[in-house]
């Protein structure tokens, strides 16, 4: 049974703003209400133990969805169920079973030592002492928080704080973990540490994870499945590989020839750029393999060097967002 | 260095034991015990345990409310200094006012000077001006982290505020009063019990003022510029709470109205109890007046909270 079920989910905000063209002292009174559809008919299901990337450009409706999944926001329409509960009606009950990290916010007590925040969570979530101790020991060691436990949160660096927030979200053994941009603003080393931690968490504890991010490396490293939304609508739901095939199945072979030559003609490829002895040949996974292309090129010209460029997932996503990514069959 | 030892000092012995175990533990991610095995035991026993663990939670929250403010010692010192200076200023105005008069509205000069310094001490306890902690989390959107927790949001903040008020009573309240008492020979309660009633009344004052501040802060859900009504509230409170002038000195009708409104419960009631102006049934009546308003306003705050939760537009991200 799916642990997260979302069906035709909608959230409309009404925003007031001065009526267009209204000027002068009465302008404030002449306001018009406008409906903004933040989430507009999204459906998906997540099975226990899955790790799903939820991506979309700024303002796509990602955070709004997560807030509805936690019960903080009441949906305007559609259906949400998390761990069998309807979040907005049973928010408190659900809160005991989920964990949340908002990358741009902290749930730690700013003025107090880190351990003070952790200790309070034991009371908030009524975690049995034994279990709390075991969890804290494990997370403190995995995230290397030991030396920081007595440091006030306001003195922690962003990366340290984020590790603290992750621990705080996990001490009560949540079944589902929502991560809203958990790697935002972090350096490469910290990002990597957090990623490997999340992978381990998912592998060893079977925690279901829904992750929003703008960092495609997070997705590539962690998520076998991704859900893409834009303007509140779902535009892709499937594996990373399938997405590459569908939206970005084109790879590029870069060849360095012995000397400048006219564009090499190989069936199933297209020369997209020539720069002296260097040429760029674009081809589709579906049409031919890299080995075939290389063999064909070698038969026609004297090769000195070659590299294959895989489609960058960021490029694919960028193209999907900008509406330019037509599936390959329309090329 | 100081910051590091600070946390360790505040931890109880049991906590310290726990954390030292943590530091030497081994990292293993064991699976959580399966759910649904809890819930054995007699229902009544379970209910008692549940209430006990709720009390433990809010006690822990109150402790942290206290500690948060304890962190900022320089601010405390500066605050005591300012409160004391203003206490002297107000005292000299009162001395000038009383020149040649015996008593006004049943308050002699000594009563009024005592009133002045007790109110200076209570200023931060009831946090009469500019408490925007919740509004700031609404504005930044950080409130979602509190809403995402399994707790009663209003009680959570009330508990924090009680911890904060306790800190302010001890470190911001007592020093200005003691200095004032030394310089102006203030009146101390004649009956030892008065201290107890005063303490009770002070905490009720905190509850009433919190209930107001809570609603005022929640207005940030609807109003982009909540500070506007905040400054109106501050003006009303300063006057009608009896902070500026004892309510006993108000003219007839205004005094009757002020005594019925909830604002007098912030400041005037506890100070009158301290001065032993309220005795016997009148004393009980004064405490009941505070309690009544505290409950009514907390209930109103609760309604405001559920309205806010329903319409919540979490700002930003």
Coordinates of C-alpha atoms in Angstrom, one line a residue:
Chain A
X1 CA 0.0 0.0 0.0
X2 CA 1.3 3.4 -0.9
X3 CA 2.5 5.5 2.1
X4 CA 1.8 8.8 0.3
X5 CA -1.2 9.1 -1.9
X6 CA -2.0 12.3 -3.7
X7 CA -4.9 12.5 -6.1
X8 CA -5.9 15.6 -8.2
X9 CA -4.5 17.8 -5.5
X10 CA -5.2 21.5 -5.7
X11 CA -4.4 24.6 -3.8
X12 CA -5.6 28.0 -4.8
X13 CA -4.6 31.2 -3.0
X14 CA -6.5 34.3 -3.4
X15 CA -4.2 37.4 -3.6
X16 CA -5.4 40.9 -3.3
X17 CA -3.6 43.7 -5.1
X18 CA -4.5 47.2 -6.2
X19 CA -6.8 47.2 -9.2
X20 CA -4.9 47.8 -12.4
X21 CA -5.0 51.5 -13.3
X22 CA -6.3 52.6 -9.9
X23 CA -4.5 55.7 -8.8
X24 CA -4.7 58.3 -6.1
X25 CA -5.9 58.1 -2.5
X26 CA -8.7 55.6 -3.3
X27 CA -6.3 53.1 -4.9
X28 CA -5.9 51.3 -1.7
X29 CA -9.6 50.6 -1.5
X30 CA -10.0 49.5 -5.0
X31 CA -8.4 46.2 -4.7
X32 CA -9.1 43.2 -6.8
X33 CA -8.8 39.6 -5.8
X34 CA -7.0 37.3 -8.0
X35 CA -6.8 33.5 -7.8
X36 CA -3.4 31.9 -7.9
X37 CA -3.3 28.2 -8.5
X38 CA -0.2 27.1 -6.7
X39 CA -1.0 23.4 -7.1
X40 CA -3.3 22.5 -9.9
X41 CA -4.4 18.8 -10.1
X42 CA -1.3 16.8 -9.1
X43 CA -1.5 13.1 -8.6
X44 CA 1.1 10.6 -7.5
X45 CA 1.7 7.7 -5.2
X46 CA 4.8 6.8 -3.2
X47 CA 5.5 3.3 -1.9
X48 CA 7.2 2.7 1.5
X49 CA 11.0 2.9 1.2
X50 CA 11.0 4.9 -2.0
X51 CA 13.3 7.9 -2.3
X52 CA 11.7 10.4 -4.6
X53 CA 13.0 13.7 -6.0
X54 CA 10.3 16.4 -6.3
X55 CA 11.5 19.1 -8.5
X56 CA 10.4 22.2 -10.3
X57 CA 11.4 25.8 -10.8
X58 CA 10.9 28.4 -8.1
X59 CA 7.2 28.9 -7.5
X60 CA 6.2 25.7 -9.2
X61 CA 4.3 24.5 -6.1
X62 CA 6.8 22.2 -4.5
X63 CA 6.7 23.7 -1.0
X64 CA 3.0 24.1 -1.2
X65 CA 2.6 20.4 -1.9
X66 CA 4.9 19.5 1.0
X67 CA 2.9 21.8 3.3
X68 CA -0.3 20.0 2.3
X69 CA 1.4 16.6 2.9
X70 CA 2.1 17.7 6.4
X71 CA -1.3 19.1 7.1
X72 CA 0.0 22.7 7.6
X73 CA -2.0 23.8 4.6
X74 CA -5.5 22.6 3.8
X75 CA -6.0 21.6 0.2
X76 CA -8.5 23.5 -1.9
X77 CA -9.4 20.2 -3.7
X78 CA -8.4 16.7 -4.3
X79 CA -7.2 14.0 -1.9
X80 CA -4.1 13.5 0.2
X81 CA -3.3 10.6 2.4
X82 CA 0.0 10.0 4.3
X83 CA 0.4 6.9 6.3
X84 CA -3.3 6.3 5.9
X85 CA -4.2 9.7 7.5
X86 CA -5.7 12.8 6.0
X87 CA -3.0 15.3 7.0
X88 CA -5.1 18.5 7.5
X89 CA -7.6 16.8 9.7
X90 CA -5.2 14.8 11.8
X91 CA -2.1 17.0 11.7
X92 CA -1.0 16.3 15.2
X93 CA -1.3 12.6 14.9
X94 CA 0.5 12.6 11.6
X95 CA 3.2 14.9 12.9
X96 CA 4.4 12.1 15.2
X97 CA 5.0 9.8 12.2
X98 CA 6.7 12.2 9.8
X99 CA 9.9 14.3 9.8
X100 CA 10.5 17.5 8.0
X101 CA 13.6 19.5 7.2
X102 CA 13.1 22.9 5.6
X103 CA 16.6 23.8 4.3
X104 CA 15.9 27.5 4.6
X105 CA 14.5 27.4 8.1
X106 CA 15.6 25.8 11.3
X107 CA 13.6 24.0 13.9
X108 CA 16.4 24.3 16.4
X109 CA 16.3 26.7 19.3
X110 CA 18.5 29.5 18.1
X111 CA 19.8 30.8 21.4
X112 CA 20.4 27.4 23.1
X113 CA 23.0 24.6 22.8
X114 CA 22.2 22.0 20.1
X115 CA 21.6 19.3 22.7
X116 CA 18.9 21.4 24.3
X117 CA 16.8 21.2 21.1
X118 CA 17.4 17.5 20.8
X119 CA 16.4 16.9 24.3
X120 CA 13.2 18.8 24.0
X121 CA 12.2 16.6 21.0
X122 CA 12.2 13.6 23.3
X123 CA 9.3 15.3 25.2
X124 CA 7.5 16.7 22.2
X125 CA 7.4 13.3 20.4
X126 CA 7.3 11.2 23.6
X127 CA 10.2 9.0 22.4
X128 CA 11.0 6.2 24.9
X129 CA 14.3 7.0 26.6
X130 CA 16.1 3.9 25.3
X131 CA 15.1 4.5 21.7
X132 CA 16.0 8.2 22.0
X133 CA 19.4 7.4 23.3
X134 CA 20.1 4.9 20.6
X135 CA 18.9 7.2 17.8
X136 CA 20.8 10.2 19.2
X137 CA 24.0 8.1 19.5
X138 CA 23.6 6.9 15.9
X139 CA 22.9 10.3 14.3
X140 CA 25.4 12.2 16.3
X141 CA 28.1 9.8 15.2
X142 CA 27.0 9.6 11.6
X143 CA 26.7 13.3 11.2
X144 CA 29.7 14.0 13.4
X145 CA 27.8 16.3 15.7
X146 CA 29.6 15.2 18.9
X147 CA 31.8 18.3 19.4
X148 CA 28.9 20.6 18.6
X149 CA 26.3 19.4 21.1
X150 CA 27.1 22.1 23.6
X151 CA 27.4 24.9 21.0
X152 CA 24.5 27.4 20.8
X153 CA 22.7 27.0 17.4
X154 CA 23.3 30.6 16.5
X155 CA 27.1 29.9 16.5
X156 CA 26.8 26.9 14.1
X157 CA 27.7 27.2 10.4
X158 CA 25.0 26.5 7.9
X159 CA 26.3 23.0 7.3
X160 CA 26.5 22.2 11.0
X161 CA 23.1 23.6 11.5
X162 CA 21.7 21.5 8.6
X163 CA 23.2 18.3 10.1
X164 CA 21.5 19.3 13.4
X165 CA 18.2 19.9 11.7
X166 CA 18.4 16.5 10.0
X167 CA 19.0 14.8 13.3
X168 CA 16.1 16.8 14.9
X169 CA 13.8 15.5 12.2
X170 CA 14.8 11.9 12.7
X171 CA 14.9 11.3 16.5
X172 CA 11.3 10.1 16.7
X173 CA 11.7 7.4 13.9
X174 CA 9.5 9.0 11.3
X175 CA 8.2 6.7 8.6
X176 CA 8.2 9.5 6.0
X177 CA 10.8 12.2 5.7
X178 CA 10.2 15.4 3.7
X179 CA 13.3 17.4 2.8
X180 CA 12.7 20.8 1.3
X181 CA 16.0 21.9 -0.3
X182 CA 18.2 20.2 2.3
X183 CA 21.5 21.0 0.5
X184 CA 20.8 24.7 -0.3
X185 CA 23.7 26.9 0.2
X186 CA 26.1 24.1 1.4
X187 CA 29.6 23.5 0.1
X188 CA 30.4 20.4 -1.9
X189 CA 31.9 18.5 1.0
X190 CA 28.9 19.0 3.3
X191 CA 26.5 18.2 0.5
X192 CA 28.2 14.9 -0.1
X193 CA 28.2 14.0 3.5
X194 CA 24.5 14.7 3.7
X195 CA 23.8 12.8 0.6
X196 CA 25.6 9.7 1.8
X197 CA 23.8 10.0 5.1
X198 CA 20.4 10.1 3.4
X199 CA 21.3 7.1 1.2
X200 CA 22.3 5.1 4.2
X201 CA 19.2 6.2 6.1
X202 CA 17.0 5.1 3.3
X203 CA 18.9 1.8 2.8
X204 CA 19.2 0.7 6.4
X205 CA 16.0 2.1 7.9
X206 CA 13.7 2.0 5.0
X207 CA 12.6 5.6 5.6
X208 CA 10.5 6.9 2.7
X209 CA 12.0 10.2 1.5
X210 CA 10.5 13.0 -0.6
X211 CA 13.1 15.5 -1.5
X212 CA 12.8 18.8 -3.2
X213 CA 15.9 20.4 -4.6
X214 CA 17.4 22.6 -7.2
X215 CA 20.6 20.6 -7.1
X216 CA 20.4 17.9 -9.8
X217 CA 23.3 16.1 -8.2
X218 CA 21.1 15.4 -5.2
X219 CA 18.6 13.7 -7.5
X220 CA 21.2 11.8 -9.5
X221 CA 22.9 10.6 -6.4
X222 CA 19.8 9.7 -4.4
X223 CA 16.6 9.3 -6.2
X224 CA 15.6 6.5 -8.5
X225 CA 12.4 8.3 -9.3
X226 CA 11.6 11.9 -9.9
X227 CA 8.4 13.9 -10.1
X228 CA 8.6 17.2 -12.0
X229 CA 6.1 19.9 -11.6
X230 CA 5.7 23.3 -13.1
X231 CA 3.0 25.9 -12.7
X232 CA 1.3 23.6 -10.3
X233 CA 1.0 20.8 -12.8
X234 CA 2.8 17.5 -13.0
X235 CA 4.9 17.3 -16.1
X236 CA 6.9 14.2 -15.4
X237 CA 6.9 11.2 -13.1
X238 CA 9.3 8.3 -13.7
X239 CA 12.8 7.1 -13.4
X240 CA 15.8 9.3 -14.1
X241 CA 16.9 7.0 -16.9
X242 CA 13.6 7.1 -18.6
X243 CA 13.6 10.9 -18.4
X244 CA 17.0 11.1 -20.0
X245 CA 15.7 8.8 -22.8
X246 CA 12.5 10.7 -23.3
X247 CA 13.6 14.3 -23.0
X248 CA 17.3 14.2 -23.4
X249 CA 18.1 11.0 -25.3
X250 CA 20.7 12.8 -27.4
X251 CA 24.4 12.3 -26.7
X252 CA 27.2 14.1 -28.3
X253 CA 30.4 12.5 -29.6
X254 CA 33.3 15.0 -29.7
X255 CA 36.0 14.0 -32.0
X256 CA 39.5 15.4 -32.6
X257 CA 40.8 14.6 -36.1
X258 CA 44.4 14.7 -37.3
X259 CA 43.6 17.7 -39.3
X260 CA 40.6 20.0 -40.1
X261 CA 38.2 18.3 -42.4
X262 CA 34.7 18.8 -43.8
X263 CA 31.9 17.5 -41.5
X264 CA 32.1 13.7 -41.1
X265 CA 29.0 12.0 -42.4
X266 CA 27.8 9.0 -40.3
X267 CA 24.3 7.6 -40.6
X268 CA 22.2 8.4 -37.6
X269 CA 24.3 11.4 -36.5
X270 CA 24.3 15.0 -37.2
X271 CA 27.4 17.3 -37.0
X272 CA 26.3 20.2 -34.9
X273 CA 29.5 22.1 -34.7
X274 CA 32.9 22.2 -36.4
X275 CA 35.9 24.0 -34.9
X276 CA 39.1 23.3 -36.8
X277 CA 40.0 19.6 -36.4
X278 CA 37.3 19.2 -33.7
X279 CA 33.8 18.2 -34.5
X280 CA 30.6 17.6 -32.5
X281 CA 28.3 14.7 -33.6
X282 CA 24.9 14.5 -32.1
X283 CA 23.1 11.1 -32.1
X284 CA 20.2 9.5 -30.3
X285 CA 20.4 6.5 -28.0
X286 CA 17.5 5.0 -29.8
X287 CA 19.1 5.2 -33.3
X288 CA 22.6 4.0 -32.7
X289 CA 25.2 3.1 -30.1
X290 CA 28.4 5.0 -29.3
X291 CA 30.5 2.1 -30.4
X292 CA 28.9 2.1 -33.9
X293 CA 29.4 5.8 -34.3
X294 CA 33.0 5.6 -33.2
X295 CA 33.6 2.7 -35.6
X296 CA 32.0 4.6 -38.5
X297 CA 34.0 7.8 -37.8
X298 CA 37.3 5.8 -37.6
X299 CA 36.5 4.3 -41.0
X300 CA 36.1 7.7 -42.6
X301 CA 38.7 9.9 -40.9
X302 CA 41.9 9.7 -38.9
X303 CA 40.9 10.0 -35.3
X304 CA 43.3 11.4 -32.6
X305 CA 41.0 11.6 -29.6
X306 CA 37.3 11.4 -28.6
X307 CA 34.9 12.0 -25.8
X308 CA 31.2 11.3 -25.3
X309 CA 29.1 13.9 -23.6
X310 CA 26.0 12.6 -21.8
X311 CA 23.1 14.9 -21.5
X312 CA 23.3 16.9 -18.3
X313 CA 20.2 16.3 -16.3
X314 CA 20.2 20.0 -15.5
X315 CA 19.9 20.8 -19.2
X316 CA 17.1 18.4 -19.6
X317 CA 15.2 19.9 -16.7
X318 CA 15.9 23.4 -17.9
X319 CA 14.5 22.4 -21.2
X320 CA 11.4 20.8 -19.7
X321 CA 10.8 24.0 -17.6
X322 CA 11.2 26.3 -20.6
X323 CA 8.7 24.2 -22.5
X324 CA 11.3 23.4 -25.1
X325 CA 11.7 19.8 -24.3
X326 CA 9.6 18.0 -26.8
X327 CA 9.8 14.3 -26.4
X328 CA 12.3 12.9 -29.0
X329 CA 9.7 11.5 -31.4
X330 CA 8.7 14.9 -32.5
X331 CA 12.2 15.9 -33.6
Chain B
X1 CA 34.7 28.6 25.4
X2 CA 32.1 30.1 27.7
X3 CA 29.4 29.1 25.3
X4 CA 30.5 25.5 25.3
X5 CA 30.6 25.1 29.0
X6 CA 27.3 26.9 29.3
X7 CA 25.2 24.1 27.8
X8 CA 26.9 21.5 29.9
X9 CA 26.2 23.4 33.1
X10 CA 22.5 23.5 32.4
X11 CA 22.1 19.9 31.7
X12 CA 21.0 17.7 34.6
X13 CA 23.1 14.9 35.8
X14 CA 20.9 12.4 34.1
X15 CA 21.2 14.2 30.8
X16 CA 24.9 14.4 31.1
X17 CA 25.1 10.7 31.6
X18 CA 23.0 10.2 28.6
X19 CA 25.1 12.5 26.4
X20 CA 28.3 11.0 27.5
X21 CA 26.9 7.6 26.6
X22 CA 26.0 9.1 23.2
X23 CA 29.5 10.4 22.6
X24 CA 31.0 7.0 23.1
X25 CA 28.2 5.1 21.3
X26 CA 28.5 3.3 18.0
X27 CA 26.6 4.4 15.0
X28 CA 24.0 1.9 14.0
X29 CA 20.8 2.6 12.3
X30 CA 18.6 0.0 13.8
X31 CA 15.1 -0.2 12.5
X32 CA 12.5 1.4 14.8
X33 CA 10.3 -0.9 16.8
X34 CA 7.1 -1.7 14.9
X35 CA 4.2 0.5 15.7
X36 CA 1.0 -0.5 17.3
X37 CA 2.5 -2.4 20.2
X38 CA 2.1 0.5 22.5
X39 CA -1.2 1.1 24.3
X40 CA -1.3 -1.7 26.8
X41 CA -2.6 -0.9 30.3
X42 CA -5.8 0.4 31.8
X43 CA -7.3 3.4 30.0
X44 CA -7.3 5.4 33.1
X45 CA -3.6 4.7 33.8
X46 CA -2.8 5.6 30.2
X47 CA -4.7 8.9 30.5
X48 CA -2.7 9.7 33.7
X49 CA 0.5 8.9 31.9
X50 CA -0.5 11.0 28.9
X51 CA -1.3 14.0 31.1
X52 CA 2.0 13.5 33.0
X53 CA 4.0 13.5 29.8
X54 CA 2.2 16.6 28.5
X55 CA 3.1 18.4 31.8
X56 CA 6.7 17.3 31.4
X57 CA 6.7 18.6 27.9
X58 CA 5.4 22.1 28.8
X59 CA 7.7 22.2 31.9
X60 CA 10.7 21.5 29.5
X61 CA 9.5 24.3 27.2
X62 CA 9.2 26.7 30.1
X63 CA 12.7 25.9 31.2
X64 CA 14.0 26.7 27.7
X65 CA 12.0 29.9 27.7
X66 CA 14.0 30.9 30.8
X67 CA 17.3 29.8 29.5
X68 CA 16.9 31.6 26.2
X69 CA 16.8 34.9 27.9
X70 CA 19.5 33.9 30.4
X71 CA 21.9 33.7 27.5
X72 CA 21.9 37.5 27.0
X73 CA 23.5 38.8 30.2
X74 CA 24.6 42.2 28.8
X75 CA 21.1 42.9 27.6
X76 CA 19.8 42.0 31.1
X77 CA 22.3 44.4 32.7
X78 CA 21.5 47.2 30.3
X79 CA 17.8 46.6 30.8
X80 CA 18.1 46.8 34.6
X81 CA 20.0 50.1 34.3
X82 CA 17.4 51.6 32.0
X83 CA 14.5 50.4 34.1
X84 CA 16.1 51.8 37.3
X85 CA 16.8 55.2 35.7
X86 CA 13.2 55.6 34.5
X87 CA 12.1 54.4 37.9
X88 CA 13.9 57.4 39.5
X89 CA 12.5 59.7 36.9
X90 CA 9.0 58.7 37.6
X91 CA 9.6 58.8 41.3
X92 CA 10.8 62.4 41.3
X93 CA 7.7 63.4 39.2
X94 CA 5.5 61.8 41.9
X95 CA 7.4 63.5 44.7
X96 CA 6.8 66.8 43.0
X97 CA 3.1 65.9 42.5
X98 CA 2.7 65.0 46.1
X99 CA 4.4 68.2 47.5
X100 CA 2.0 69.5 50.2
X101 CA -0.6 66.7 49.8
X102 CA -1.1 63.8 52.1
X103 CA -2.8 61.2 50.0
X104 CA -4.5 61.0 46.6
X105 CA -7.2 58.3 46.0
X106 CA -6.1 56.4 49.1
X107 CA -2.4 56.4 48.0
X108 CA 0.1 58.3 50.1
X109 CA 3.5 59.2 48.7
X110 CA 5.1 56.0 50.0
X111 CA 2.4 53.9 48.3
X112 CA 2.9 55.7 45.1
X113 CA 6.7 55.4 45.1
X114 CA 6.3 51.7 45.9
X115 CA 3.8 51.4 43.1
X116 CA 6.3 53.1 40.7
X117 CA 9.1 50.7 41.4
X118 CA 7.0 47.6 41.4
X119 CA 5.6 48.6 38.0
X120 CA 9.1 49.3 36.8
X121 CA 10.0 45.8 37.9
X122 CA 6.9 44.2 36.2
X123 CA 7.4 46.0 33.0
X124 CA 9.4 43.2 31.4
X125 CA 7.6 40.4 33.3
X126 CA 4.3 41.2 31.5
X127 CA 6.3 42.4 28.4
X128 CA 4.1 45.4 28.0
X129 CA 5.6 46.7 24.8
X130 CA 6.9 45.2 21.6
X131 CA 6.9 41.5 21.9
X132 CA 6.8 40.2 18.4
X133 CA 8.4 36.8 18.5
X134 CA 5.4 34.9 17.0
X135 CA 4.7 37.6 14.4
X136 CA 8.3 37.5 13.2
X137 CA 8.0 33.7 12.6
X138 CA 4.8 34.3 10.7
X139 CA 6.4 37.0 8.6
X140 CA 9.5 34.9 7.8
X141 CA 7.4 31.7 7.3
X142 CA 9.4 29.9 10.0
X143 CA 6.1 29.3 11.8
X144 CA 5.7 26.2 9.6
X145 CA 8.3 24.4 11.7
X146 CA 6.2 24.9 14.8
X147 CA 3.0 24.0 13.1
X148 CA 4.5 20.8 11.9
X149 CA 4.9 19.5 15.4
X150 CA 2.6 17.4 17.5
X151 CA 1.8 20.0 20.2
X152 CA -0.6 22.7 21.3
X153 CA 0.8 25.8 19.7
X154 CA -0.8 28.2 22.1
X155 CA 0.2 26.2 25.2
X156 CA 3.7 25.8 23.8
X157 CA 4.2 29.6 23.6
X158 CA 2.4 30.2 26.9
X159 CA 4.9 27.8 28.6
X160 CA 7.8 29.6 26.9
X161 CA 6.4 32.9 28.1
X162 CA 6.0 31.7 31.7
X163 CA 9.7 30.7 31.6
X164 CA 10.7 34.0 30.1
X165 CA 8.6 35.9 32.7
X166 CA 10.2 34.0 35.5
X167 CA 13.6 35.0 34.2
X168 CA 12.5 38.6 33.9
X169 CA 10.9 38.7 37.3
X170 CA 14.2 37.6 38.9
X171 CA 16.7 39.4 36.9
X172 CA 14.9 42.4 35.5
X173 CA 12.2 42.8 38.3
X174 CA 14.0 42.5 41.6
X175 CA 17.1 44.7 41.0
X176 CA 15.3 47.9 40.1
X177 CA 12.9 47.3 43.1
X178 CA 15.8 46.7 45.5
X179 CA 17.6 49.8 44.4
X180 CA 14.4 51.9 44.6
X181 CA 13.7 50.4 48.1
X182 CA 17.1 51.4 49.3
X183 CA 16.9 54.9 48.0
X184 CA 13.3 55.8 48.7
X185 CA 12.4 53.4 51.6
X186 CA 9.5 51.7 49.8
X187 CA 6.7 49.9 51.5
X188 CA 7.1 46.1 51.9
X189 CA 4.1 43.9 52.5
X190 CA 3.2 43.6 56.2
X191 CA 1.7 40.1 56.0
X192 CA 4.1 37.3 54.8
X193 CA 1.1 35.8 52.8
X194 CA 1.0 38.8 50.7
X195 CA 4.1 37.7 48.9
X196 CA 2.5 34.5 47.9
X197 CA -0.7 36.3 46.6
X198 CA 1.5 38.7 44.8
X199 CA 3.4 35.9 43.1
X200 CA 0.1 34.2 42.1
X201 CA -1.3 37.5 40.8
X202 CA 1.9 38.2 38.9
X203 CA 1.7 34.9 37.0
X204 CA -2.0 35.6 36.3
X205 CA -0.9 39.0 34.9
X206 CA 1.6 37.1 32.7
X207 CA -1.2 34.9 31.5
X208 CA -3.5 37.8 30.6
X209 CA -0.8 39.8 28.9
X210 CA 0.3 36.7 27.0
X211 CA -3.2 36.0 25.8
X212 CA -3.3 39.6 24.4
X213 CA 0.2 39.5 23.0
X214 CA -0.6 36.1 21.4
X215 CA -3.6 37.5 19.5
X216 CA -1.8 40.7 18.6
X217 CA 1.0 38.6 17.1
X218 CA -1.4 36.4 15.2
X219 CA -2.7 39.5 13.5
X220 CA 0.4 39.2 11.3
X221 CA -1.4 36.4 9.5
X222 CA -3.9 39.0 8.2
X223 CA -2.1 42.2 8.3
X224 CA 1.1 42.8 6.5
X225 CA 2.0 45.7 8.8
X226 CA 1.0 44.4 12.3
X227 CA 3.2 47.0 14.1
X228 CA 0.5 49.6 13.5
X229 CA -2.1 48.0 15.8
X230 CA 0.8 47.1 18.0
X231 CA 1.6 50.7 18.8
X232 CA -2.1 51.4 19.4
X233 CA -2.2 48.5 21.8
X234 CA 0.9 49.7 23.6
X235 CA -0.6 53.2 24.1
X236 CA -3.8 51.7 25.5
X237 CA -2.0 49.2 27.7
X238 CA 0.4 51.8 29.1
X239 CA -2.5 53.9 30.3
X240 CA -5.3 51.4 31.1
X241 CA -3.0 48.8 32.8
X242 CA -2.2 51.4 35.4
X243 CA 1.4 51.4 34.4
X244 CA 1.7 55.2 33.9
X245 CA -0.6 56.2 36.7
X246 CA -2.2 54.0 39.4
X247 CA -5.8 53.2 38.5
X248 CA -6.7 54.3 42.1
X249 CA -5.8 57.8 41.0
X250 CA -8.2 57.8 38.0
X251 CA -11.4 59.9 38.2
X252 CA -14.7 58.1 39.1
X253 CA -16.2 56.7 35.9
X254 CA -12.9 56.1 34.2
X255 CA -11.7 54.2 37.2
X256 CA -14.8 51.9 37.2
X257 CA -14.3 51.2 33.5
X258 CA -10.6 50.6 33.8
X259 CA -11.2 48.2 36.6
X260 CA -13.6 46.1 34.5
X261 CA -11.4 46.0 31.4
X262 CA -8.8 43.3 31.2
X263 CA -5.8 45.7 31.0
X264 CA -5.7 46.5 34.7
X265 CA -5.0 42.8 35.3
X266 CA -1.5 43.3 33.7
X267 CA -0.1 45.7 36.2
X268 CA -2.6 47.3 38.5
X269 CA -4.0 44.2 40.2
X270 CA -0.7 42.7 41.2
X271 CA 0.7 46.0 42.5
X272 CA -2.4 46.7 44.5
X273 CA -2.1 43.2 46.1
X274 CA 1.6 44.0 46.8
X275 CA 0.5 47.2 48.6
X276 CA -2.2 45.3 50.4
X277 CA -4.9 47.6 49.1
X278 CA -7.0 44.5 48.4
X279 CA -7.8 42.3 51.4
X280 CA -10.1 39.4 52.2
X281 CA -12.9 38.9 49.7
X282 CA -11.7 41.9 47.6
X283 CA -8.3 40.1 47.2
X284 CA -10.0 36.9 46.1
X285 CA -12.2 39.0 43.8
X286 CA -9.1 40.6 42.3
X287 CA -7.5 37.2 41.6
X288 CA -10.8 35.9 40.2
X289 CA -11.0 38.9 37.9
X290 CA -7.5 38.1 36.6
X291 CA -8.2 34.4 36.2
X292 CA -11.5 35.1 34.4
X293 CA -9.9 37.4 31.9
X294 CA -6.9 35.0 31.4
X295 CA -9.3 32.1 30.5
X296 CA -11.5 34.2 28.4
X297 CA -8.7 35.8 26.4
X298 CA -6.8 32.5 26.0
X299 CA -10.0 31.0 24.6
X300 CA -10.3 33.9 22.2
X301 CA -6.7 33.4 21.2
X302 CA -7.5 29.8 20.5
X303 CA -10.3 30.7 18.2
X304 CA -8.0 33.2 16.5
X305 CA -5.4 30.5 16.1
X306 CA -7.8 28.0 14.4
X307 CA -9.0 30.8 12.1
X308 CA -5.4 31.5 11.3
X309 CA -4.6 27.8 10.6
X310 CA -7.5 27.6 8.3
X311 CA -6.6 30.6 6.2
X312 CA -2.9 30.3 6.6
X313 CA -0.9 31.8 3.8
X314 CA 2.6 30.9 4.7
X315 CA 4.7 33.7 3.4
X316 CA 7.8 32.9 1.4
X317 CA 8.8 29.5 0.0

